[in-house]
């Protein structure tokens, strides 16, 4: 690092293997709650008093994406303490907010580092920061940059302007794909407990659980946490639970058809699968609303209030039918 930056905390634009491994682990829920970095003011390149000041959260994956896209630039990066939460979620929670921004300016001595009085905040942090209040309390003007860090270079090189597309939140196939590992992990944590209980009941001779039961449930987990999120734009309906029910029903019909063709299941068992499997996939797909970029809190609450009782009813009925089928 250049000598001119020796007095400042520094950040490199190059990500190490450790950085990339940490992000991969966080995607799979490993150490997710600890995947953060110390809040403060960091120098990238060799910034001076005229260099721009960008603001972000202390979720390390966010910081890594930002610094990776600022290679070759002299930048001040002001990292707020958002308790290891990304910008958008932290803005909604209040940790990426006006008070933290003003406090971090004071704690880092930013006023002595730069001669200008302008901060560049991510657009998705706008809900948490009151620009006029921040300026009144700190003296710094707040300018909102693009949504994605990959567009920051364009923003800086074009007089802090962006293309209209840079103001729109996208939720492409890749965007959805990278979110599915965490959904799978959460679902499997629950299902492993269910499988454990099923195995114990089977071992004790209380319920003769079959391999088809395990495979059917695993398929529903896969459908609800992976297939449905990827197919989201093309599935009918607006409610995520309905979309998951559709894909789950297709899976259930496939399982029923296979077992029926082999003559290896009674009709009650087949009916139970038609109730249980779509219910599970609907539930897990509904959980993906928390990762979606186009669902609102009120919309999610409304869907849960409507769908959850139906899911629980169908699931309970299916379990009861399956238990009865063991004894016929």
Tab-separated table of N, CA and C in Angstrom, residues 167-327:
chain	number	residue	atom	x	y	z
A	167	UNK	N	-31.154	2.229	-12.072
A	167	UNK	CA	-32.019	2.570	-10.942
A	167	UNK	C	-33.054	1.478	-10.677
A	168	UNK	N	-33.042	0.433	-11.490
A	168	UNK	CA	-34.041	-0.623	-11.361
A	168	UNK	C	-33.446	-1.860	-10.698
A	169	UNK	N	-34.210	-2.412	-9.766
A	169	UNK	CA	-33.796	-3.646	-9.106
A	169	UNK	C	-34.076	-4.815	-10.042
A	170	UNK	N	-33.099	-5.641	-10.238
A	170	UNK	CA	-33.308	-6.812	-11.083
A	170	UNK	C	-33.354	-8.063	-10.201
A	171	UNK	N	-33.958	-9.106	-10.726
A	171	UNK	CA	-34.053	-10.373	-10.001
A	171	UNK	C	-33.979	-11.487	-11.030
A	172	UNK	N	-32.844	-11.547	-11.704
A	172	UNK	CA	-32.639	-12.475	-12.807
A	172	UNK	C	-32.468	-13.905	-12.302
A	173	UNK	N	-32.327	-14.821	-13.241
A	173	UNK	CA	-32.131	-16.226	-12.904
A	173	UNK	C	-30.906	-16.398	-12.010
A	174	UNK	N	-29.811	-15.730	-12.361
A	174	UNK	CA	-28.584	-15.822	-11.565
A	174	UNK	C	-28.793	-15.214	-10.185
A	175	UNK	N	-29.490	-14.080	-10.131
A	175	UNK	CA	-29.770	-13.436	-8.843
A	175	UNK	C	-30.547	-14.373	-7.924
A	176	UNK	N	-31.487	-15.118	-8.503
A	176	UNK	CA	-32.279	-16.050	-7.704
A	176	UNK	C	-31.469	-17.285	-7.332
A	177	UNK	N	-30.652	-17.731	-8.272
A	177	UNK	CA	-29.861	-18.945	-8.054
A	177	UNK	C	-28.926	-18.813	-6.854
A	178	UNK	N	-28.254	-17.667	-6.737
A	178	UNK	CA	-27.276	-17.509	-5.653
A	178	UNK	C	-27.939	-17.434	-4.278
A	179	UNK	N	-29.252	-17.231	-4.254
A	179	UNK	CA	-29.965	-17.159	-2.977
A	179	UNK	C	-30.499	-18.514	-2.515
A	180	UNK	N	-30.532	-19.484	-3.422
A	180	UNK	CA	-31.140	-20.775	-3.080
A	180	UNK	C	-30.356	-21.602	-2.061
A	181	UNK	N	-29.017	-21.540	-2.014
A	181	UNK	CA	-28.319	-22.362	-1.014
A	181	UNK	C	-28.810	-22.131	0.408
A	182	UNK	N	-29.016	-20.866	0.773
A	182	UNK	CA	-29.477	-20.565	2.128
A	182	UNK	C	-30.873	-21.129	2.359
A	183	UNK	N	-31.728	-21.079	1.327
A	183	UNK	CA	-33.073	-21.638	1.445
A	183	UNK	C	-33.011	-23.148	1.667
A	184	UNK	N	-32.109	-23.804	0.942
A	184	UNK	CA	-31.952	-25.253	1.064
A	184	UNK	C	-31.482	-25.624	2.463
A	185	UNK	N	-30.496	-24.877	2.967
A	185	UNK	CA	-29.943	-25.164	4.299
A	185	UNK	C	-31.014	-25.029	5.380
A	186	UNK	N	-31.771	-23.940	5.331
A	186	UNK	CA	-32.823	-23.711	6.331
A	186	UNK	C	-33.869	-24.824	6.283
A	187	UNK	N	-34.261	-25.198	5.063
A	187	UNK	CA	-35.272	-26.251	4.909
A	187	UNK	C	-34.753	-27.593	5.407
A	188	UNK	N	-33.494	-27.903	5.087
A	188	UNK	CA	-32.945	-29.198	5.473
A	188	UNK	C	-32.729	-29.302	6.975
A	189	UNK	N	-32.450	-28.180	7.625
A	189	UNK	CA	-32.335	-28.199	9.089
A	189	UNK	C	-33.650	-28.666	9.711
A	190	UNK	N	-34.751	-28.211	9.139
A	190	UNK	CA	-36.072	-28.628	9.611
A	190	UNK	C	-36.359	-30.074	9.240
A	191	UNK	N	-36.082	-30.423	7.979
A	191	UNK	CA	-36.442	-31.747	7.494
A	191	UNK	C	-35.594	-32.846	8.123
A	192	UNK	N	-34.365	-32.547	8.503
A	192	UNK	CA	-33.541	-33.558	9.171
A	192	UNK	C	-34.161	-33.965	10.502
A	193	UNK	N	-34.780	-33.011	11.176
A	193	UNK	CA	-35.488	-33.326	12.423
A	193	UNK	C	-36.698	-34.207	12.132
A	194	UNK	N	-37.396	-33.875	11.045
A	194	UNK	CA	-38.560	-34.679	10.649
A	194	UNK	C	-38.122	-36.089	10.281
A	195	UNK	N	-37.050	-36.192	9.486
A	195	UNK	CA	-36.549	-37.507	9.083
A	195	UNK	C	-36.085	-38.310	10.298
A	196	UNK	N	-35.479	-37.619	11.260
A	196	UNK	CA	-35.031	-38.298	12.472
A	196	UNK	C	-36.199	-38.888	13.240
A	197	UNK	N	-37.268	-38.105	13.360
A	197	UNK	CA	-38.466	-38.587	14.056
A	197	UNK	C	-39.083	-39.766	13.307
A	198	UNK	N	-39.107	-39.678	11.976
A	198	UNK	CA	-39.654	-40.770	11.167
A	198	UNK	C	-38.827	-42.037	11.341
A	199	UNK	N	-37.507	-41.878	11.379
A	199	UNK	CA	-36.623	-43.034	11.528
A	199	UNK	C	-36.819	-43.708	12.887
A	200	UNK	N	-36.981	-42.899	13.923
A	200	UNK	CA	-37.201	-43.446	15.269
A	200	UNK	C	-38.518	-44.214	15.326
A	201	UNK	N	-39.577	-43.625	14.784
A	201	UNK	CA	-40.885	-44.289	14.771
A	201	UNK	C	-40.836	-45.600	13.996
A	202	UNK	N	-40.077	-45.590	12.912
A	202	UNK	CA	-39.949	-46.803	12.098
A	202	UNK	C	-39.143	-47.866	12.839
A	203	UNK	N	-38.053	-47.440	13.494
A	203	UNK	CA	-37.197	-48.379	14.224
A	203	UNK	C	-37.933	-49.016	15.397
A	204	UNK	N	-38.821	-48.257	16.007
A	204	UNK	CA	-39.592	-48.769	17.145
A	204	UNK	C	-40.791	-49.603	16.708
A	205	UNK	N	-41.024	-49.662	15.401
A	205	UNK	CA	-42.128	-50.442	14.879
A	205	UNK	C	-43.478	-49.782	15.039
A	206	UNK	N	-43.471	-48.480	15.344
A	206	UNK	CA	-44.734	-47.758	15.522
A	206	UNK	C	-45.365	-47.430	14.177
A	207	UNK	N	-44.531	-46.931	13.246
A	207	UNK	CA	-44.990	-46.633	11.888
A	207	UNK	C	-43.976	-47.193	10.896
A	208	UNK	N	-44.399	-48.028	9.970
A	208	UNK	CA	-43.479	-48.604	8.983
A	208	UNK	C	-43.166	-47.618	7.851
A	209	UNK	N	-42.355	-46.614	8.166
A	209	UNK	CA	-42.027	-45.590	7.171
A	209	UNK	C	-41.298	-46.219	5.987
A	210	UNK	N	-41.677	-45.828	4.783
A	210	UNK	CA	-41.100	-46.399	3.566
A	210	UNK	C	-40.120	-45.432	2.907
A	211	UNK	N	-39.298	-45.985	2.029
A	211	UNK	CA	-38.326	-45.162	1.314
A	211	UNK	C	-39.017	-44.091	0.480
A	212	UNK	N	-40.186	-44.415	-0.050
A	212	UNK	CA	-40.934	-43.446	-0.862
A	212	UNK	C	-41.307	-42.211	-0.055
A	213	UNK	N	-41.509	-42.388	1.255
A	213	UNK	CA	-41.842	-41.244	2.109
A	213	UNK	C	-40.675	-40.259	2.158
A	214	UNK	N	-39.479	-40.793	2.383
A	214	UNK	CA	-38.293	-39.936	2.449
A	214	UNK	C	-38.021	-39.249	1.116
A	215	UNK	N	-38.075	-40.032	0.046
A	215	UNK	CA	-37.777	-39.476	-1.277
A	215	UNK	C	-38.814	-38.436	-1.692
A	216	UNK	N	-40.070	-38.701	-1.367
A	216	UNK	CA	-41.124	-37.746	-1.696
A	216	UNK	C	-40.919	-36.417	-0.992
A	217	UNK	N	-40.574	-36.480	0.303
A	217	UNK	CA	-40.345	-35.260	1.075
A	217	UNK	C	-39.101	-34.518	0.590
A	218	UNK	N	-38.044	-35.267	0.291
A	218	UNK	CA	-36.826	-34.636	-0.229
A	218	UNK	C	-37.102	-33.914	-1.541
A	219	UNK	N	-37.908	-34.542	-2.376
A	219	UNK	CA	-38.273	-33.913	-3.642
A	219	UNK	C	-39.017	-32.612	-3.432
A	220	UNK	N	-39.896	-32.580	-2.442
A	220	UNK	CA	-40.650	-31.356	-2.150
A	220	UNK	C	-39.742	-30.243	-1.646
A	221	UNK	N	-38.730	-30.623	-0.859
A	221	UNK	CA	-37.752	-29.633	-0.396
A	221	UNK	C	-37.015	-29.042	-1.595
A	222	UNK	N	-36.578	-29.909	-2.496
A	222	UNK	CA	-35.867	-29.455	-3.691
A	222	UNK	C	-36.759	-28.554	-4.542
A	223	UNK	N	-38.006	-28.948	-4.711
A	223	UNK	CA	-38.952	-28.164	-5.507
A	223	UNK	C	-39.177	-26.789	-4.889
A	224	UNK	N	-39.392	-26.765	-3.576
A	224	UNK	CA	-39.734	-25.512	-2.906
A	224	UNK	C	-38.584	-24.554	-2.700
A	225	UNK	N	-37.377	-25.096	-2.544
A	225	UNK	CA	-36.229	-24.230	-2.249
A	225	UNK	C	-35.345	-23.936	-3.450
A	226	UNK	N	-35.484	-24.733	-4.502
A	226	UNK	CA	-34.594	-24.555	-5.654
A	226	UNK	C	-35.355	-24.381	-6.965
A	227	UNK	N	-36.149	-25.365	-7.326
A	227	UNK	CA	-36.832	-25.325	-8.627
A	227	UNK	C	-37.818	-24.163	-8.726
A	228	UNK	N	-38.672	-24.018	-7.732
A	228	UNK	CA	-39.676	-22.941	-7.780
A	228	UNK	C	-39.048	-21.548	-7.820
A	229	UNK	N	-38.035	-21.253	-6.973
A	229	UNK	CA	-37.395	-19.939	-7.068
A	229	UNK	C	-36.801	-19.656	-8.446
A	230	UNK	N	-36.219	-20.673	-9.064
A	230	UNK	CA	-35.636	-20.460	-10.393
A	230	UNK	C	-36.719	-20.233	-11.446
A	231	UNK	N	-37.834	-20.912	-11.294
A	231	UNK	CA	-38.922	-20.821	-12.279
A	231	UNK	C	-39.920	-19.712	-11.964
A	232	UNK	N	-39.653	-18.946	-10.939
A	232	UNK	CA	-40.598	-17.967	-10.401
A	232	UNK	C	-41.332	-17.124	-11.452
A	233	UNK	N	-40.635	-16.489	-12.408
A	233	UNK	CA	-41.335	-15.605	-13.357
A	233	UNK	C	-42.292	-16.334	-14.290
A	234	UNK	N	-42.064	-17.627	-14.469
A	234	UNK	CA	-42.853	-18.378	-15.449
A	234	UNK	C	-43.973	-19.199	-14.815
A	235	UNK	N	-44.027	-19.243	-13.517
A	235	UNK	CA	-45.088	-19.993	-12.845
A	235	UNK	C	-46.337	-19.130	-12.724
A	236	UNK	N	-47.519	-19.715	-12.855
A	236	UNK	CA	-48.763	-18.926	-12.781
A	236	UNK	C	-49.034	-18.414	-11.366
A	237	UNK	N	-49.832	-17.352	-11.301
A	237	UNK	CA	-50.224	-16.795	-10.016
A	237	UNK	C	-49.248	-15.746	-9.514
A	238	UNK	N	-49.680	-14.976	-8.517
A	238	UNK	CA	-48.829	-13.954	-7.905
A	238	UNK	C	-48.240	-14.426	-6.581
A	239	UNK	N	-49.030	-15.174	-5.816
A	239	UNK	CA	-48.574	-15.648	-4.510
A	239	UNK	C	-47.483	-16.704	-4.675
A	240	UNK	N	-46.408	-16.557	-3.922
A	240	UNK	CA	-45.317	-17.524	-3.994
A	240	UNK	C	-45.795	-18.908	-3.563
A	241	UNK	N	-46.676	-18.936	-2.567
A	241	UNK	CA	-47.181	-20.223	-2.090
A	241	UNK	C	-47.960	-20.945	-3.185
A	242	UNK	N	-48.704	-20.193	-3.989
A	242	UNK	CA	-49.462	-20.798	-5.086
A	242	UNK	C	-48.507	-21.351	-6.137
A	243	UNK	N	-47.458	-20.598	-6.435
A	243	UNK	CA	-46.456	-21.063	-7.394
A	243	UNK	C	-45.821	-22.360	-6.901
A	244	UNK	N	-45.489	-22.394	-5.602
A	244	UNK	CA	-44.898	-23.592	-5.027
A	244	UNK	C	-45.859	-24.758	-4.993
A	245	UNK	N	-47.136	-24.461	-4.810
A	245	UNK	CA	-48.140	-25.516	-4.812
A	245	UNK	C	-48.244	-26.150	-6.196
A	246	UNK	N	-48.153	-25.329	-7.238
A	246	UNK	CA	-48.234	-25.841	-8.612
A	246	UNK	C	-47.084	-26.800	-8.899
A	247	UNK	N	-45.852	-26.369	-8.607
A	247	UNK	CA	-44.693	-27.233	-8.866
A	247	UNK	C	-44.724	-28.459	-7.958
A	248	UNK	N	-45.185	-28.260	-6.717
A	248	UNK	CA	-45.281	-29.394	-5.797
A	248	UNK	C	-46.320	-30.402	-6.237
A	249	UNK	N	-47.411	-29.914	-6.816
A	249	UNK	CA	-48.464	-30.809	-7.303
A	249	UNK	C	-47.956	-31.632	-8.484
A	250	UNK	N	-47.165	-30.997	-9.337
A	250	UNK	CA	-46.573	-31.730	-10.465
A	250	UNK	C	-45.674	-32.845	-9.941
A	251	UNK	N	-44.883	-32.522	-8.917
A	251	UNK	CA	-44.010	-33.525	-8.309
A	251	UNK	C	-44.836	-34.644	-7.668
A	252	UNK	N	-45.882	-34.264	-6.941
A	252	UNK	CA	-46.719	-35.257	-6.261
A	252	UNK	C	-47.391	-36.194	-7.259
A	253	UNK	N	-47.894	-35.638	-8.346
A	253	UNK	CA	-48.542	-36.460	-9.380
A	253	UNK	C	-47.531	-37.426	-9.992
A	254	UNK	N	-46.299	-36.959	-10.176
A	254	UNK	CA	-45.242	-37.817	-10.727
A	254	UNK	C	-44.952	-38.982	-9.784
A	255	UNK	N	-44.864	-38.679	-8.490
A	255	UNK	CA	-44.612	-39.726	-7.494
A	255	UNK	C	-45.769	-40.720	-7.460
A	256	UNK	N	-46.986	-40.200	-7.439
A	256	UNK	CA	-48.178	-41.053	-7.393
A	256	UNK	C	-48.255	-41.943	-8.632
A	257	UNK	N	-48.001	-41.371	-9.788
A	257	UNK	CA	-48.050	-42.142	-11.037
A	257	UNK	C	-47.014	-43.259	-11.017
A	258	UNK	N	-45.822	-42.961	-10.533
A	258	UNK	CA	-44.755	-43.970	-10.484
A	258	UNK	C	-45.130	-45.117	-9.543
A	259	UNK	N	-45.595	-44.772	-8.341
A	259	UNK	CA	-45.962	-45.803	-7.367
A	259	UNK	C	-47.171	-46.606	-7.832
A	260	UNK	N	-48.133	-45.927	-8.455
A	260	UNK	CA	-49.335	-46.606	-8.956
A	260	UNK	C	-48.973	-47.587	-10.063
A	261	UNK	N	-48.081	-47.165	-10.955
A	261	UNK	CA	-47.684	-48.026	-12.072
A	261	UNK	C	-46.943	-49.272	-11.591
A	262	UNK	N	-46.284	-49.154	-10.440
A	262	UNK	CA	-45.565	-50.306	-9.890
A	262	UNK	C	-46.440	-51.118	-8.943
A	263	UNK	N	-47.620	-50.585	-8.634
A	263	UNK	CA	-48.523	-51.282	-7.729
A	263	UNK	C	-47.969	-51.437	-6.333
A	264	UNK	N	-47.130	-50.475	-5.913
A	264	UNK	CA	-46.446	-50.601	-4.621
A	264	UNK	C	-47.022	-49.704	-3.535
A	265	UNK	N	-48.228	-49.167	-3.753
A	265	UNK	CA	-48.824	-48.293	-2.741
A	265	UNK	C	-50.340	-48.412	-2.783
A	266	UNK	N	-50.972	-48.288	-1.607
A	266	UNK	CA	-52.434	-48.303	-1.585
A	266	UNK	C	-52.960	-46.900	-1.875
A	267	UNK	N	-54.245	-46.813	-2.109
A	267	UNK	CA	-54.807	-45.541	-2.572
A	267	UNK	C	-54.737	-44.450	-1.513
A	268	UNK	N	-54.793	-44.807	-0.232
A	268	UNK	CA	-54.687	-43.794	0.818
A	268	UNK	C	-53.285	-43.175	0.852
A	269	UNK	N	-52.289	-44.017	0.614
A	269	UNK	CA	-50.917	-43.507	0.562
A	269	UNK	C	-50.763	-42.507	-0.579
A	270	UNK	N	-51.354	-42.826	-1.709
A	270	UNK	CA	-51.270	-41.933	-2.864
A	270	UNK	C	-51.980	-40.611	-2.583
A	271	UNK	N	-53.134	-40.682	-1.940
A	271	UNK	CA	-53.872	-39.464	-1.589
A	271	UNK	C	-53.057	-38.611	-0.617
A	272	UNK	N	-52.396	-39.273	0.328
A	272	UNK	CA	-51.605	-38.524	1.313
A	272	UNK	C	-50.477	-37.744	0.639
A	273	UNK	N	-49.866	-38.342	-0.367
A	273	UNK	CA	-48.799	-37.641	-1.085
A	273	UNK	C	-49.331	-36.417	-1.829
A	274	UNK	N	-50.546	-36.546	-2.362
A	274	UNK	CA	-51.145	-35.415	-3.082
A	274	UNK	C	-51.475	-34.255	-2.147
A	275	UNK	N	-51.577	-34.538	-0.863
A	275	UNK	CA	-51.833	-33.488	0.125
A	275	UNK	C	-50.535	-32.954	0.736
A	276	UNK	N	-49.632	-33.865	1.073
A	276	UNK	CA	-48.414	-33.480	1.799
A	276	UNK	C	-47.385	-32.790	0.912
A	277	UNK	N	-47.069	-33.380	-0.220
A	277	UNK	CA	-45.960	-32.880	-1.038
A	277	UNK	C	-46.197	-31.467	-1.582
A	278	UNK	N	-47.375	-31.156	-2.145
A	278	UNK	CA	-47.603	-29.772	-2.592
A	278	UNK	C	-47.612	-28.774	-1.428
A	279	UNK	N	-48.082	-29.220	-0.265
A	279	UNK	CA	-48.124	-28.327	0.899
A	279	UNK	C	-46.719	-27.920	1.322
A	280	UNK	N	-45.813	-28.895	1.345
A	280	UNK	CA	-44.434	-28.600	1.734
A	280	UNK	C	-43.754	-27.673	0.737
A	281	UNK	N	-43.899	-27.968	-0.543
A	281	UNK	CA	-43.260	-27.121	-1.552
A	281	UNK	C	-43.858	-25.720	-1.542
A	282	UNK	N	-45.154	-25.613	-1.274
A	282	UNK	CA	-45.796	-24.298	-1.173
A	282	UNK	C	-45.215	-23.514	-0.001
A	283	UNK	N	-45.011	-24.195	1.127
A	283	UNK	CA	-44.464	-23.546	2.317
A	283	UNK	C	-43.048	-23.044	2.072
A	284	UNK	N	-42.199	-23.893	1.504
A	284	UNK	CA	-40.806	-23.501	1.292
A	284	UNK	C	-40.677	-22.425	0.213
A	285	UNK	N	-41.527	-22.477	-0.798
A	285	UNK	CA	-41.507	-21.421	-1.817
A	285	UNK	C	-41.989	-20.106	-1.225
A	286	UNK	N	-42.985	-20.165	-0.355
A	286	UNK	CA	-43.472	-18.955	0.310
A	286	UNK	C	-42.363	-18.305	1.141
A	287	UNK	N	-41.482	-19.114	1.713
A	287	UNK	CA	-40.367	-18.576	2.490
A	287	UNK	C	-39.424	-17.741	1.638
A	288	UNK	N	-39.421	-18.000	0.331
A	288	UNK	CA	-38.523	-17.269	-0.570
A	288	UNK	C	-38.942	-15.811	-0.730
A	289	UNK	N	-40.125	-15.456	-0.237
A	289	UNK	CA	-40.541	-14.047	-0.298
A	289	UNK	C	-39.558	-13.159	0.451
A	290	UNK	N	-38.893	-13.730	1.466
A	290	UNK	CA	-37.923	-12.953	2.228
A	290	UNK	C	-36.672	-12.625	1.450
A	291	UNK	N	-36.435	-13.337	0.359
A	291	UNK	CA	-35.266	-13.085	-0.481
A	291	UNK	C	-35.617	-12.325	-1.751
A	292	UNK	N	-36.903	-12.232	-2.038
A	292	UNK	CA	-37.348	-11.590	-3.275
A	292	UNK	C	-37.160	-10.081	-3.235
A	293	UNK	N	-36.942	-9.498	-4.398
A	293	UNK	CA	-36.765	-8.047	-4.496
A	293	UNK	C	-38.068	-7.323	-4.811
A	294	UNK	N	-39.141	-8.068	-5.066
A	294	UNK	CA	-40.369	-7.381	-5.461
A	294	UNK	C	-41.580	-7.741	-4.598
A	295	UNK	N	-41.322	-8.246	-3.391
A	295	UNK	CA	-42.420	-8.464	-2.454
A	295	UNK	C	-42.348	-7.416	-1.350
A	296	UNK	N	-43.496	-6.941	-0.930
A	296	UNK	CA	-43.554	-5.956	0.149
A	296	UNK	C	-43.910	-6.649	1.455
A	297	UNK	N	-43.607	-5.988	2.570
A	297	UNK	CA	-43.917	-6.561	3.874
A	297	UNK	C	-45.413	-6.810	4.020
A	298	UNK	N	-46.226	-5.843	3.598
A	298	UNK	CA	-47.680	-6.001	3.716
A	298	UNK	C	-48.181	-7.140	2.833
A	299	UNK	N	-47.578	-7.263	1.640
A	299	UNK	CA	-47.974	-8.337	0.731
A	299	UNK	C	-47.617	-9.704	1.282
A	300	UNK	N	-46.436	-9.799	1.886
A	300	UNK	CA	-46.000	-11.064	2.480
A	300	UNK	C	-46.900	-11.445	3.648
A	301	UNK	N	-47.215	-10.461	4.490
A	301	UNK	CA	-48.085	-10.724	5.641
A	301	UNK	C	-49.470	-11.186	5.188
A	302	UNK	N	-49.977	-10.564	4.129
A	302	UNK	CA	-51.287	-10.945	3.601
A	302	UNK	C	-51.258	-12.365	3.054
A	303	UNK	N	-50.187	-12.693	2.320
A	303	UNK	CA	-50.082	-14.038	1.758
A	303	UNK	C	-49.972	-15.086	2.859
A	304	UNK	N	-49.178	-14.795	3.868
A	304	UNK	CA	-49.017	-15.752	4.963
A	304	UNK	C	-50.332	-15.961	5.712
A	305	UNK	N	-51.065	-14.877	5.914
A	305	UNK	CA	-52.338	-14.971	6.631
A	305	UNK	C	-53.337	-15.831	5.855
A	306	UNK	N	-53.263	-15.758	4.525
A	306	UNK	CA	-54.187	-16.524	3.688
A	306	UNK	C	-53.704	-17.950	3.457
A	307	UNK	N	-52.417	-18.089	3.135
A	307	UNK	CA	-51.890	-19.381	2.694
A	307	UNK	C	-51.520	-20.328	3.822
A	308	UNK	N	-50.965	-19.789	4.900
A	308	UNK	CA	-50.473	-20.659	5.968
A	308	UNK	C	-51.551	-21.569	6.556
A	309	UNK	N	-52.762	-21.067	6.845
A	309	UNK	CA	-53.804	-21.973	7.357
A	309	UNK	C	-54.150	-23.085	6.370
A	310	UNK	N	-54.163	-22.757	5.074
A	310	UNK	CA	-54.465	-23.769	4.056
A	310	UNK	C	-53.359	-24.810	3.990
A	311	UNK	N	-52.111	-24.344	4.076
A	311	UNK	CA	-50.971	-25.261	4.037
A	311	UNK	C	-50.996	-26.199	5.238
A	312	UNK	N	-51.218	-25.636	6.415
A	312	UNK	CA	-51.255	-26.439	7.643
A	312	UNK	C	-52.400	-27.449	7.599
A	313	UNK	N	-53.555	-27.020	7.107
A	313	UNK	CA	-54.716	-27.912	7.024
A	313	UNK	C	-54.453	-29.076	6.078
A	314	UNK	N	-53.944	-28.767	4.885
A	314	UNK	CA	-53.664	-29.818	3.901
A	314	UNK	C	-52.567	-30.752	4.398
A	315	UNK	N	-51.536	-30.184	5.015
A	315	UNK	CA	-50.428	-30.991	5.526
A	315	UNK	C	-50.897	-31.908	6.652
A	316	UNK	N	-51.693	-31.373	7.558
A	316	UNK	CA	-52.207	-32.169	8.681
A	316	UNK	C	-53.102	-33.298	8.188
A	317	UNK	N	-53.965	-32.969	7.233
A	317	UNK	CA	-54.853	-33.988	6.669
A	317	UNK	C	-54.045	-35.075	5.977
A	318	UNK	N	-53.017	-34.654	5.242
A	318	UNK	CA	-52.172	-35.616	4.542
A	318	UNK	C	-51.443	-36.545	5.494
A	319	UNK	N	-50.943	-36.001	6.598
A	319	UNK	CA	-50.239	-36.821	7.587
A	319	UNK	C	-51.191	-37.837	8.212
A	320	UNK	N	-52.393	-37.399	8.523
A	320	UNK	CA	-53.386	-38.303	9.122
A	320	UNK	C	-53.746	-39.429	8.158
A	321	UNK	N	-53.931	-39.069	6.888
A	321	UNK	CA	-54.261	-40.086	5.879
A	321	UNK	C	-53.105	-41.068	5.723
A	322	UNK	N	-51.871	-40.544	5.761
A	322	UNK	CA	-50.696	-41.418	5.610
A	322	UNK	C	-50.578	-42.373	6.795
A	323	UNK	N	-50.849	-41.898	7.992
A	323	UNK	CA	-50.790	-42.762	9.170
A	323	UNK	C	-51.816	-43.889	9.060
A	324	UNK	N	-53.022	-43.536	8.636
A	324	UNK	CA	-54.076	-44.547	8.464
A	324	UNK	C	-53.668	-45.566	7.407
A	325	UNK	N	-53.015	-45.084	6.341
A	325	UNK	CA	-52.639	-45.972	5.231
A	325	UNK	C	-51.641	-47.043	5.652
A	326	UNK	N	-50.856	-46.775	6.705
A	326	UNK	CA	-49.889	-47.766	7.175
A	326	UNK	C	-50.572	-49.026	7.703
A	327	UNK	N	-51.803	-48.873	8.154
A	327	UNK	CA	-52.492	-49.985	8.813
A	327	UNK	C	-53.554	-50.637	7.925
